[in-house]
Amino acid sequence: MTRNVRPAPPRRSRAWRASAAVRSVTLALGLASALLLAAVVAGCHGSAPVSAAPVGASTAKARPTVPPRRPSGKARGNLIATVGDRSVGPFLARREGSAMAAFLGFGEDGVRRVSVIPLTAQGELRSGVRGLVPTPFDSADLAISATQGPDSGYAVLFSALTDRGKGLWAFGVTEEGALRGPAAEITRTTSDIVWSELVSTPRGALALWVDQAGAGEGNLYAASLDPSGKLRGVPVRLAKGVVGWQVVPAGAQIQVALVHAPAAAEAPPESDKPSEPKKKAEPPPPAISLLTLDADARVERAVPVAATAAVRGPLEVARERGRAHVLWTDTAGTEPEVLAVTVDDQRGAGPPRRVTDTRDGTVLVALGGDESGVAVAWERDVPEARDRRFVQVARLTDAP
């Protein structure tokens, strides 16, 4: 059996070893020169140049200018709570100097309750989770909002099933997360509450909800809450026969965009009954309207946005610089398209306009903004896309 033997390295002459030593020293000197050059270049880029001092002048070195620290682009997260699978939330509300998160879930004792988490304005924990109000086992909806006015804090709204329908309850919370009082019942209905929301007002907060009997049309209600989260007055019905809605704060007021169900045609009178004098027919409601409410849930203005519309999906509204933008996906044409109407606080509503000029159909995805501008996101309705989605975003003022 043959074994592989590693050959011995060849013997080098003394002259070769001397030249190798010279090459090693030369390589080391070259590497040191390169590092020194790199350090000089980096110093020139990272600090201001320092001029040589004249003879007899001070030899103190000038302090280099430290470049500004660039942001890393990574947001710092804070762990505020651990919630279970069947929890609702957490939802966040902000006010000057603080924030509050609220969620609905089961505790370690198996009781379902509304819990709050007091936070700083930067999102850091002020204290731990506070379980405040026990709720029925089937409670589902939850909303939280900051309140304004004297003795203000936060208000929380939740719904739950009752023996014959559904109900809404509200309670107030201090900035430290303390309960101001027991939860008070806002309303109880034999139908279903399909949507609820809390919006801050100068006098506290405004609770809004939609009461819907079966699948179809609903009625929009509102109730005013004081700064401590207690009900002020009685709930009022704002609109009936609505199938879509969205709310946005408008300074000291609140604006609600509504999609109205088409008016049903009246049946002709039977021939065997004597004809009665015809009542003056009321004009049909617009397909989309915009209500402006005060802090006491009174309608100050109702503006028709679109006389006719075939709305598909959600209705969105956003405000900027004294005007509201109402957007929806309209399917009245051959292809769905995103339409927008601008409602000025002084001049009223303008005509509907297309948000995009693409040949494909478009579907509204989201709308958001503030006083500095509004951005809209839409999706191209391309049947050939299959498992891909083409979503585009643009400033609303930049849209054609």
Coordinates of C-alpha atoms in Angstrom, one line a residue, residues 103-315:
F103 CA -57.8 47.1 25.1
L104 CA -60.5 44.6 25.8
G105 CA -59.5 41.1 26.9
F106 CA -59.4 38.4 29.5
G107 CA -57.2 38.6 32.5
E108 CA -55.4 35.9 34.4
D109 CA -58.5 35.4 36.5
G110 CA -60.6 34.6 33.4
V111 CA -62.6 37.8 33.7
R112 CA -63.0 39.9 30.5
R113 CA -62.5 43.6 31.2
V114 CA -61.4 46.9 29.7
S115 CA -57.8 47.7 30.6
V116 CA -55.8 50.9 30.1
I117 CA -52.1 51.6 29.9
P118 CA -51.0 55.2 30.8
L119 CA -48.1 56.4 28.6
T120 CA -45.9 59.4 28.1
A121 CA -46.1 61.6 25.0
Q122 CA -43.1 59.6 23.7
G123 CA -44.9 56.3 24.1
E124 CA -43.1 55.1 27.3
L125 CA -44.8 53.5 30.2
R126 CA -46.0 55.7 33.0
S127 CA -47.3 52.7 35.0
G128 CA -48.4 49.2 34.3
V129 CA -51.6 47.8 32.9
R130 CA -54.7 48.8 34.9
G131 CA -57.8 46.5 34.6
L132 CA -60.7 48.9 35.2
V133 CA -64.1 47.8 34.1
P134 CA -65.4 44.1 33.9
T135 CA -67.5 43.5 30.8
P136 CA -69.8 40.7 29.6
F137 CA -68.2 37.7 28.0
D138 CA -69.3 38.7 24.5
S139 CA -68.2 42.4 24.6
A140 CA -66.6 43.3 21.3
D141 CA -66.4 47.0 20.2
L142 CA -64.0 49.5 21.9
A143 CA -63.1 53.1 21.4
I144 CA -61.0 55.6 23.3
S145 CA -60.5 59.4 23.0
A146 CA -59.0 62.3 24.8
T147 CA -61.4 64.8 26.3
Q148 CA -61.1 68.6 26.4
G149 CA -62.3 71.1 28.9
P150 CA -61.9 71.4 32.7
D151 CA -61.0 68.2 34.6
S152 CA -60.3 66.5 31.2
G153 CA -58.6 63.2 30.7
Y154 CA -59.8 60.3 28.5
A155 CA -63.1 58.6 27.7
V156 CA -63.6 55.0 26.8
L157 CA -66.6 53.5 25.0
F158 CA -67.5 49.8 24.6
S159 CA -70.4 47.6 23.5
A160 CA -71.8 44.3 24.6
L161 CA -74.8 42.1 24.0
T162 CA -77.8 42.4 26.3
D163 CA -80.7 40.0 26.9
R164 CA -82.6 41.6 24.0
G165 CA -80.1 43.3 21.8
K166 CA -77.0 45.3 22.3
G167 CA -75.9 48.2 24.5
L168 CA -73.2 50.9 24.8
W169 CA -71.3 52.0 27.9
A170 CA -68.9 54.8 28.6
F171 CA -66.6 55.8 31.5
G172 CA -63.8 58.3 32.2
V173 CA -60.1 57.8 33.0
T174 CA -57.6 60.2 34.4
E175 CA -54.1 60.7 32.8
E176 CA -52.7 58.4 35.5
G177 CA -55.2 55.6 34.5
A178 CA -57.5 55.9 37.4
L179 CA -61.2 55.2 36.9
R180 CA -63.4 58.3 37.5
G181 CA -66.6 56.4 38.1
P182 CA -68.5 53.3 37.2
A183 CA -69.3 52.7 33.5
A184 CA -72.6 54.4 32.5
E185 CA -75.1 53.0 30.0
I186 CA -75.4 55.3 26.9
T187 CA -78.0 53.4 25.0
R188 CA -79.7 50.0 24.6
T189 CA -81.3 48.7 21.5
T190 CA -83.0 45.6 20.2
S191 CA -81.1 45.7 17.0
D192 CA -77.3 45.6 16.3
I193 CA -74.8 48.4 16.8
V194 CA -72.5 47.8 13.9
W195 CA -70.1 50.8 14.4
S196 CA -69.1 53.1 17.3
E197 CA -66.6 55.9 17.7
L198 CA -65.4 58.6 20.1
V199 CA -64.2 62.0 19.0
S200 CA -62.7 64.7 21.2
T201 CA -64.6 68.0 21.4
P202 CA -64.0 71.3 23.3
R203 CA -66.7 70.3 25.8
G204 CA -65.5 66.7 26.3
A205 CA -66.1 64.1 23.7
L206 CA -68.8 63.0 21.3
A207 CA -69.9 59.3 21.0
L208 CA -71.3 58.2 17.6
W209 CA -72.8 54.9 16.6
V210 CA -74.9 53.2 13.9
D211 CA -77.9 51.1 14.9
Q212 CA -78.8 48.6 12.2
A213 CA -81.7 46.3 12.1
G214 CA -80.6 43.3 10.1
A215 CA -78.4 43.6 7.0
G216 CA -79.0 46.8 5.2
E217 CA -79.8 50.4 6.3
G218 CA -78.9 51.8 9.7
N219 CA -79.5 54.9 11.8
L220 CA -76.8 57.3 12.9
Y221 CA -76.9 58.4 16.6
A222 CA -74.7 60.7 18.7
A223 CA -74.4 61.5 22.4
S224 CA -72.3 64.2 24.1
L225 CA -70.0 63.3 27.0
D226 CA -68.5 65.8 29.5
P227 CA -64.8 65.9 30.2
S228 CA -65.1 63.2 32.9
G229 CA -66.7 60.8 30.4
K230 CA -70.3 61.1 31.8
L231 CA -73.3 61.4 29.5
R232 CA -74.6 65.0 29.0
G233 CA -78.1 65.2 27.8
V234 CA -79.7 62.4 25.8
P235 CA -78.7 60.6 22.6
V236 CA -80.1 62.1 19.3
R237 CA -80.6 60.5 15.9
L238 CA -78.7 62.4 13.2
A239 CA -79.7 60.5 10.1
K240 CA -81.6 57.4 9.0
G241 CA -81.2 55.0 6.1
V242 CA -77.4 55.1 6.0
V243 CA -75.2 52.4 4.5
G244 CA -71.8 54.0 4.8
W245 CA -70.2 56.5 7.2
Q246 CA -66.9 58.1 8.2
V247 CA -66.0 60.8 10.8
V248 CA -63.2 63.4 11.1
P249 CA -62.5 66.1 13.6
A250 CA -62.8 69.7 12.3
G251 CA -61.4 72.0 14.9
A252 CA -64.2 72.7 17.5
Q253 CA -66.6 70.8 15.3
I254 CA -67.0 67.3 13.9
Q255 CA -67.8 66.3 10.3
V256 CA -69.5 63.0 9.4
A257 CA -69.6 61.8 5.8
L258 CA -72.6 59.5 5.0
V259 CA -73.7 57.2 2.2
H260 CA -77.5 57.2 2.0
A261 CA -79.5 54.2 0.8
P262 CA -81.5 54.9 -2.4
A263 CA -85.1 56.0 -1.6
A264 CA -87.6 53.2 -2.3
A265 CA -90.3 53.9 -4.9
E266 CA -93.8 54.3 -3.6
A267 CA -96.4 51.6 -4.5
P268 CA -99.3 52.9 -6.7
P269 CA -102.7 53.2 -4.9
E270 CA -105.1 50.3 -5.2
S271 CA -108.0 50.8 -7.6
D272 CA -110.8 49.8 -5.2
K273 CA -109.8 52.3 -2.5
P274 CA -110.8 56.0 -2.8
S275 CA -108.1 58.2 -3.8
E276 CA -106.7 60.4 -1.1
P277 CA -105.1 63.8 -1.7
K278 CA -101.5 63.4 -2.6
K279 CA -99.0 64.7 -0.2
K280 CA -96.1 66.8 -1.5
A281 CA -93.3 64.4 -2.2
E282 CA -90.1 65.0 -0.3
P283 CA -87.0 65.4 -2.5
P284 CA -84.9 62.2 -2.4
P285 CA -81.8 62.4 -0.2
P286 CA -78.4 62.7 -1.9
A287 CA -76.3 59.6 -2.3
I288 CA -73.5 61.1 -0.2
S289 CA -73.7 64.0 2.3
L290 CA -71.4 65.7 4.8
L291 CA -72.8 66.7 8.2
T292 CA -71.1 69.3 10.5
L293 CA -71.8 68.8 14.2
D294 CA -71.1 70.9 17.3
A295 CA -69.9 69.6 20.6
D296 CA -73.5 69.0 21.7
A297 CA -74.3 66.7 18.7
R298 CA -76.4 69.4 17.0
V299 CA -76.3 69.5 13.2
E300 CA -75.0 72.9 12.1
R301 CA -74.8 72.2 8.4
A302 CA -75.7 69.4 6.0
V303 CA -74.0 69.6 2.5
P304 CA -74.9 67.3 -0.4
V305 CA -71.7 65.9 -1.8
A306 CA -73.1 63.7 -4.7
A307 CA -76.6 63.5 -5.9
T308 CA -76.1 60.0 -7.4
A309 CA -73.3 57.5 -6.7
A310 CA -72.7 53.8 -6.8
V311 CA -70.4 53.4 -3.8
R312 CA -68.3 50.3 -3.5
G313 CA -66.3 49.6 -0.3
P314 CA -65.5 52.2 2.3
L315 CA -66.2 56.0 2.3

